[in-house]
Short mmCIF file of C-alpha atoms and ligand atoms in Angstrom, two decimals:
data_model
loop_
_atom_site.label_atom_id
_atom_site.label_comp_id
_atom_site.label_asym_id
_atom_site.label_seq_id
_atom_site.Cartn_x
_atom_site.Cartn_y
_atom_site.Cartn_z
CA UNK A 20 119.97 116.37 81.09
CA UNK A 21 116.92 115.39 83.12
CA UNK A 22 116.15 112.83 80.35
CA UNK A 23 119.73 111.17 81.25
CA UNK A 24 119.12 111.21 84.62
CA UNK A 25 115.85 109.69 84.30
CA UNK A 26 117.22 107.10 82.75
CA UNK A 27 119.16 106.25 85.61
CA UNK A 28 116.28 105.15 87.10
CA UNK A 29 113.87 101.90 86.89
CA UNK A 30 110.87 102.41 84.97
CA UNK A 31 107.47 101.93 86.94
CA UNK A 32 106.13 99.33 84.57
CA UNK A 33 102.25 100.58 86.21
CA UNK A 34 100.66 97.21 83.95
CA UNK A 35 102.43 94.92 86.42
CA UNK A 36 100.05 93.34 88.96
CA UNK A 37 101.24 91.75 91.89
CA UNK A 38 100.29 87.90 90.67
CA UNK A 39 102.00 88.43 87.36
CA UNK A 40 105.05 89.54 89.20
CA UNK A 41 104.96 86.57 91.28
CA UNK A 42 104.17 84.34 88.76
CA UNK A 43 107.02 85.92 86.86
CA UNK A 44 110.25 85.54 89.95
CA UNK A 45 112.37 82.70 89.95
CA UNK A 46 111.68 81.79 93.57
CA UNK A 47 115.03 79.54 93.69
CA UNK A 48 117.14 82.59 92.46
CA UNK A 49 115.98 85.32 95.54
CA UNK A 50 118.43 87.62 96.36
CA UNK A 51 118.97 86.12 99.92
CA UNK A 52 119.90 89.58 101.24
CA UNK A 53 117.80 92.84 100.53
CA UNK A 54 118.72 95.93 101.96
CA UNK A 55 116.89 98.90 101.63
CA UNK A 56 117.60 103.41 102.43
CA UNK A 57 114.27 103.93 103.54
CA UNK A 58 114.31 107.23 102.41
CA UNK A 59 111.81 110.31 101.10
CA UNK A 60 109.19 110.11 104.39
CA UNK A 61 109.69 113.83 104.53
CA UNK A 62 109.55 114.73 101.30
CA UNK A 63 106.29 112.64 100.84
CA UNK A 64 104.58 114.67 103.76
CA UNK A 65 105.79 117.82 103.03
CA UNK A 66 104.50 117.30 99.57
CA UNK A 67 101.06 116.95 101.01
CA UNK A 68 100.81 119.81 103.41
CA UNK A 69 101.35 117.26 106.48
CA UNK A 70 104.54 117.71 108.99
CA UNK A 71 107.44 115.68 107.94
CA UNK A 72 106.53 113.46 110.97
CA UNK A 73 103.84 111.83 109.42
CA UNK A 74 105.72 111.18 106.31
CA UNK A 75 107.69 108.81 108.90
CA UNK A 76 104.63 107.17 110.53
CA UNK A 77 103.16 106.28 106.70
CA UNK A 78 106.92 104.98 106.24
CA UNK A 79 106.72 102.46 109.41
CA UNK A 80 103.66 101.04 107.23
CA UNK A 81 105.64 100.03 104.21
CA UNK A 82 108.33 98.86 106.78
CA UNK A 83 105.31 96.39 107.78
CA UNK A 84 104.00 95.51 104.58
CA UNK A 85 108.31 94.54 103.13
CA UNK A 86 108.52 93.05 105.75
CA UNK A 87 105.61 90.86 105.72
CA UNK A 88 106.48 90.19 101.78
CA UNK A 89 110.19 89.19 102.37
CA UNK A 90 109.07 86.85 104.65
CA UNK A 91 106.33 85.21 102.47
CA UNK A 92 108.97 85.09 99.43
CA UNK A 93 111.69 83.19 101.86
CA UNK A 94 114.31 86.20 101.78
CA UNK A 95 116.63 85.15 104.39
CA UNK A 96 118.05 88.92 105.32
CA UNK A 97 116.06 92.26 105.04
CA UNK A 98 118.42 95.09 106.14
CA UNK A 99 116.28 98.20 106.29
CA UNK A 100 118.47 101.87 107.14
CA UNK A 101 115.93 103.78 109.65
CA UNK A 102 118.68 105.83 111.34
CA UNK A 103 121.90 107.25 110.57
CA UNK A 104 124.85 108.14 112.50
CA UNK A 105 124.54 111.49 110.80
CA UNK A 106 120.90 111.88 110.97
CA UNK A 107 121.40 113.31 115.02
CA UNK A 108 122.29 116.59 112.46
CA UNK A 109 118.33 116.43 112.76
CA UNK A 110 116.23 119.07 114.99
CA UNK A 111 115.56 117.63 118.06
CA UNK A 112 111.36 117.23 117.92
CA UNK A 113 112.65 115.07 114.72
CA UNK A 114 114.85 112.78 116.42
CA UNK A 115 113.08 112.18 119.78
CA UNK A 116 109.84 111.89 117.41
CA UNK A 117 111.94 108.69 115.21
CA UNK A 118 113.28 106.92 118.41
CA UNK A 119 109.50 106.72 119.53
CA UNK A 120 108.24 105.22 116.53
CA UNK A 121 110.59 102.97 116.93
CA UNK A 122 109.26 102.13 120.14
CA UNK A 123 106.27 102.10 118.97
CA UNK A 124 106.78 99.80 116.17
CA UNK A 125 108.61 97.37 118.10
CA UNK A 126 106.00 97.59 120.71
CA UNK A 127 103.06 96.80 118.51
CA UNK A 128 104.23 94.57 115.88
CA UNK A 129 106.86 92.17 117.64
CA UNK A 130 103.88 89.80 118.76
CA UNK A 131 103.24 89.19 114.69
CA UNK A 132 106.40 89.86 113.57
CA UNK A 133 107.47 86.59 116.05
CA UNK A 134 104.62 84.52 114.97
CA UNK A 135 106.03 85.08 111.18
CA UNK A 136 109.10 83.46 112.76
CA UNK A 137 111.08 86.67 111.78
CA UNK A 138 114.21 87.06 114.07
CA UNK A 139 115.26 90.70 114.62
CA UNK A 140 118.46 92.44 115.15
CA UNK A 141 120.05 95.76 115.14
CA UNK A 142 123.24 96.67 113.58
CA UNK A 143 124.68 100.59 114.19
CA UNK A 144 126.27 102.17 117.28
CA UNK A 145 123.25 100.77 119.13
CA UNK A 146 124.82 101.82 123.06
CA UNK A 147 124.75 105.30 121.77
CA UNK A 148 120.73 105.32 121.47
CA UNK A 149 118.48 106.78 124.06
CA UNK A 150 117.80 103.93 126.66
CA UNK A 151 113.86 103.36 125.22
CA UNK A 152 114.68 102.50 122.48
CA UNK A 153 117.48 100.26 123.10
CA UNK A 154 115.56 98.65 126.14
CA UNK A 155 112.46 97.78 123.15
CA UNK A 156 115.04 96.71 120.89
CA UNK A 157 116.57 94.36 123.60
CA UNK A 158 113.53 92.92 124.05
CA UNK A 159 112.74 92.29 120.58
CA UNK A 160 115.87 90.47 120.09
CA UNK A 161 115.68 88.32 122.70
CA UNK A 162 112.08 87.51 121.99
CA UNK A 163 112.83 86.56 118.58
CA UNK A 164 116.29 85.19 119.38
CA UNK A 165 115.52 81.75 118.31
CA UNK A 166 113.27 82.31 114.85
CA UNK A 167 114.44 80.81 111.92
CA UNK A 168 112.52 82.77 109.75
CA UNK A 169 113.50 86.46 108.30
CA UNK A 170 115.96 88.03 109.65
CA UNK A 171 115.26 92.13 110.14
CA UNK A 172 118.48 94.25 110.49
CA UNK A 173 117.18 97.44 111.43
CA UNK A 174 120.34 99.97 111.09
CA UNK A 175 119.67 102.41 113.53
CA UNK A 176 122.59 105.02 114.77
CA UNK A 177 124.69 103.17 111.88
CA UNK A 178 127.19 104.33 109.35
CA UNK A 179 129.32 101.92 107.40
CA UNK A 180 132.25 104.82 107.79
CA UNK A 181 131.74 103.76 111.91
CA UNK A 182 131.56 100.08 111.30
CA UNK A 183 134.26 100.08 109.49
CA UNK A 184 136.43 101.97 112.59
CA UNK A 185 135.04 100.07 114.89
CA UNK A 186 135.71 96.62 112.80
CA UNK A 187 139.62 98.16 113.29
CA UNK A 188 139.39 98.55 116.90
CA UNK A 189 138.19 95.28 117.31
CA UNK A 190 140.34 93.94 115.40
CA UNK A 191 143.57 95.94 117.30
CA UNK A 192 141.97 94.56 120.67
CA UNK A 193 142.42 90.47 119.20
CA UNK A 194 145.90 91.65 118.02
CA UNK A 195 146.43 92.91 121.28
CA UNK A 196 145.52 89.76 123.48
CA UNK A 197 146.91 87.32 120.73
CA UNK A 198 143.40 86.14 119.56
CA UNK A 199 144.32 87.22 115.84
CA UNK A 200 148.09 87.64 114.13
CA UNK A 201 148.33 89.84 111.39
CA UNK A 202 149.13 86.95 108.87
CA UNK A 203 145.63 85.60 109.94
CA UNK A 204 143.84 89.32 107.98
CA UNK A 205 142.31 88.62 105.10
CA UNK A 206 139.00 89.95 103.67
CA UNK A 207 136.73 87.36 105.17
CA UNK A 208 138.44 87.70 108.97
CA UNK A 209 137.34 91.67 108.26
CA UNK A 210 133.89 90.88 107.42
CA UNK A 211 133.65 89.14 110.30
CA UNK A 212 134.40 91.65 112.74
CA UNK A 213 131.74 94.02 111.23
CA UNK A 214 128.10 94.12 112.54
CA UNK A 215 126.82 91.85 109.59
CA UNK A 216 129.36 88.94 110.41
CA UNK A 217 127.78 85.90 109.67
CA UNK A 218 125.44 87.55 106.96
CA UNK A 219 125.87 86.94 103.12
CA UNK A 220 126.39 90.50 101.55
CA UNK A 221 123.36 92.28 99.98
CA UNK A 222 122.72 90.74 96.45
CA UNK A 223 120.20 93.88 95.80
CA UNK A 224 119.75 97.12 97.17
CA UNK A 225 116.71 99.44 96.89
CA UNK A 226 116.87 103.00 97.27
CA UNK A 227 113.40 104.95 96.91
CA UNK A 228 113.17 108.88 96.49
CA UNK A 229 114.89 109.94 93.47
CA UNK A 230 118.24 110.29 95.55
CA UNK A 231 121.54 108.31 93.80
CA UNK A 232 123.87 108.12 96.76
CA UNK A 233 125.08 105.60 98.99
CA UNK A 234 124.58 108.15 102.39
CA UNK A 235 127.21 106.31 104.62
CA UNK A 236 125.24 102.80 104.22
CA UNK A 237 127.13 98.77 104.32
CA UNK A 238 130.23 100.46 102.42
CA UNK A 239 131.92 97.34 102.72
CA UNK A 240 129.04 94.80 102.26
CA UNK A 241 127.68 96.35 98.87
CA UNK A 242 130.80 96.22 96.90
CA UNK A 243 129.03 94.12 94.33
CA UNK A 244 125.43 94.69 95.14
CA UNK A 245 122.89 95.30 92.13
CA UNK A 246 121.31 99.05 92.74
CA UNK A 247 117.97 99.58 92.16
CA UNK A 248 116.56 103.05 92.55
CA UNK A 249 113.01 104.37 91.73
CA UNK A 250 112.06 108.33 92.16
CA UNK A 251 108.83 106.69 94.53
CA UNK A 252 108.90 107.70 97.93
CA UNK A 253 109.00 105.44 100.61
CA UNK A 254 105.99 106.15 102.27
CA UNK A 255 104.37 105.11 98.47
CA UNK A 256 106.16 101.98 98.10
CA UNK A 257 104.17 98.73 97.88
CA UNK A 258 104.85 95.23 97.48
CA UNK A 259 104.66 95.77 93.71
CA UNK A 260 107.38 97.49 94.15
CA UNK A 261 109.93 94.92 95.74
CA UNK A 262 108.57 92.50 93.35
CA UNK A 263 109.68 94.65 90.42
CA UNK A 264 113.09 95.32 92.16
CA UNK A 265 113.48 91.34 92.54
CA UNK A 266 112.72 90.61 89.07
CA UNK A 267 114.65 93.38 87.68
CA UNK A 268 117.70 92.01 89.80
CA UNK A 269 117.11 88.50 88.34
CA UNK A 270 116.94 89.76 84.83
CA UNK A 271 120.43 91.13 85.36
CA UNK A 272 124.06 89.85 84.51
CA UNK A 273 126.45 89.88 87.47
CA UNK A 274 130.06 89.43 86.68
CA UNK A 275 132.25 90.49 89.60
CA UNK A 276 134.71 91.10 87.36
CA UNK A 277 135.11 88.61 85.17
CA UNK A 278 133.31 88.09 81.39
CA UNK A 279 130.40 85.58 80.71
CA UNK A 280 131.07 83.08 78.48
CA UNK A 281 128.20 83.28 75.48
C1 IPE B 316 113.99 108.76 105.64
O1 IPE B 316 113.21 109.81 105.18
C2 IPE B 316 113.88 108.56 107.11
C3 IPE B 316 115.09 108.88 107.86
C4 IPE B 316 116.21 109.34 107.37
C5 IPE B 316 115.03 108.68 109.28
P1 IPE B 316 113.71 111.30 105.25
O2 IPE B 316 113.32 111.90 106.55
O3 IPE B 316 115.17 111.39 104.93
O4 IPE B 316 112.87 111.95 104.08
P2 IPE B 316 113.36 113.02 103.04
O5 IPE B 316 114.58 112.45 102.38
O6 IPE B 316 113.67 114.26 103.82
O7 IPE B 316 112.23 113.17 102.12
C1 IPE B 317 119.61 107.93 104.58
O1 IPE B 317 118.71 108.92 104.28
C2 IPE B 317 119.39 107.42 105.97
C3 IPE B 317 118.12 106.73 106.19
C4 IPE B 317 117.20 106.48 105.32
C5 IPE B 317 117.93 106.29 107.53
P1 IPE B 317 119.07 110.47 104.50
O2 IPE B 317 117.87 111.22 104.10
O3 IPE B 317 119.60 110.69 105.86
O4 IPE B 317 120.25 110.66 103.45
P2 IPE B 317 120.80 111.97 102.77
O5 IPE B 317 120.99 112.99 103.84
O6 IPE B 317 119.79 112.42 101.77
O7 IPE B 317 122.07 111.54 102.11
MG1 MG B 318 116.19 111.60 103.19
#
């Protein structure tokens, strides 16, 4: 049984250097849009005798360094999950301790993170967050409003299950005051009233920690995404690590549906 499950998973090829790897990616076949469940921060701590907090301030550093690599590859959109609309289940020394990291991060890193040219967002419920954090992630935004470089979705209070609802209110409200008739709805008009509009769907996803699940993240945008999961925690995962993910995803077949002709 474990064996099977195992198998589930990517292999850590531990050979692979990091120039190989980049010698080895097709740099005109990217997946333009990464997202990424940055998830196992408290496992990684706990593992290690340390308060799970910790796990999540050894997690902001491999936020920095994917970052940092996306942008040097030319990835156009990194979506990284840092807060869920579940994860207020959380005690409350967890929480308040993640919304002032994220303060914290913003704080320190947006002077580099704008000189890289990356432009960041938010998508999530972002008016429900404590006013810190959204007053650092205002500024953020609007400091980096006109970069052309990366752009860093950080989903923070978001679930795709509340997206989704609030796509459909949105989308009642232009029914409502005649911006939108109901022969207009198609798939693309939906996308476009989610938090990603604009945004080509993820072509990969990475999920780190050993867990196989979704956990309420872009239902709608990853209908075709490739998956690519590896038991390593986040806190442990390098830039090896995305370039493994990449080239995995390029050595795979996509079909949406239909057959390949051979
Ligand atoms: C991910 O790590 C960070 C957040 C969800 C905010 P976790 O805190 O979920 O770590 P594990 O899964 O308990 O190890
Ligand atoms: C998903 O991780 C959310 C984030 C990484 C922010 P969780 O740790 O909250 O997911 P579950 O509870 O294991 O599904
Ligand atoms: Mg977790």
């Amino acid at each position: 049984m474990f064996e099977k499950l195992t198998g589930m998973f990517n292999k850590q090829k531990g050979t692979d250097d990091e120039k190989t790897l980049l010698q080895s990616i097709d740099r005109s076949r990217l997946p333009q849009h990464i997202a990424i469940i940055m998830d196992g921060n408290g496992r990684w701590a706990q593992r290690r005798g340390m308060p799970r907090s910790l796990g999540h301030r050894a997690g902001v550093e491999s936020l920095r360094n994917i970052v940092k690599l996306c942008s040097e590859l030319g990835v156009k959109v990194l979506t990284c999950y840092a807060f869920s609309t579940e994860n207020w289940k959380r005690p409350q020394d967890e929480v308040s301790y993640l919304m002032d990291l994220l303060v914290e991060y913003l704080q320190k890193e947006l002077d580099e993170l704008h000189s890289e040219g990356v432009r960041v967002n938010a998508i999530g419920r972002i008016g429900e967050l404590p006013n810190q954090p959204q007053e650092a992630l205002k500024a953020a935004m609007e400091k980096t409003a006109g970069n052309t470089g990366l752009l860093l979705n950080l989903a923070l209070n978001y679930g795709g299950r509340a997206e989704i609802t609030d796509a459909v209110i949105k989308i009642a409200h232009s029914l409502n005051n005649k911006q939108l008739k109901i022969e207009e709805i198609n798939e693309k008009v939906i996308a476009q009233y989610l938090y990603t509009s604009g945004m080509p769907d993820p072509e990969l996803l990475i999920r780190p920690s050993g867990d196989f699940r979704i956990s309420n993240f872009l239902l709608w945008q990853l209908a075709y995404t490739e998956f690519w999961l590896t038991h390593v925690m986040w806190p442990d995962f390098k830039r090896i690590h995305l370039l493994q993910a990449i080239l995995d995803y390029q050595r795979r077949e996509r079909r949406f549906g239909g057959i390949i002709k051979k």
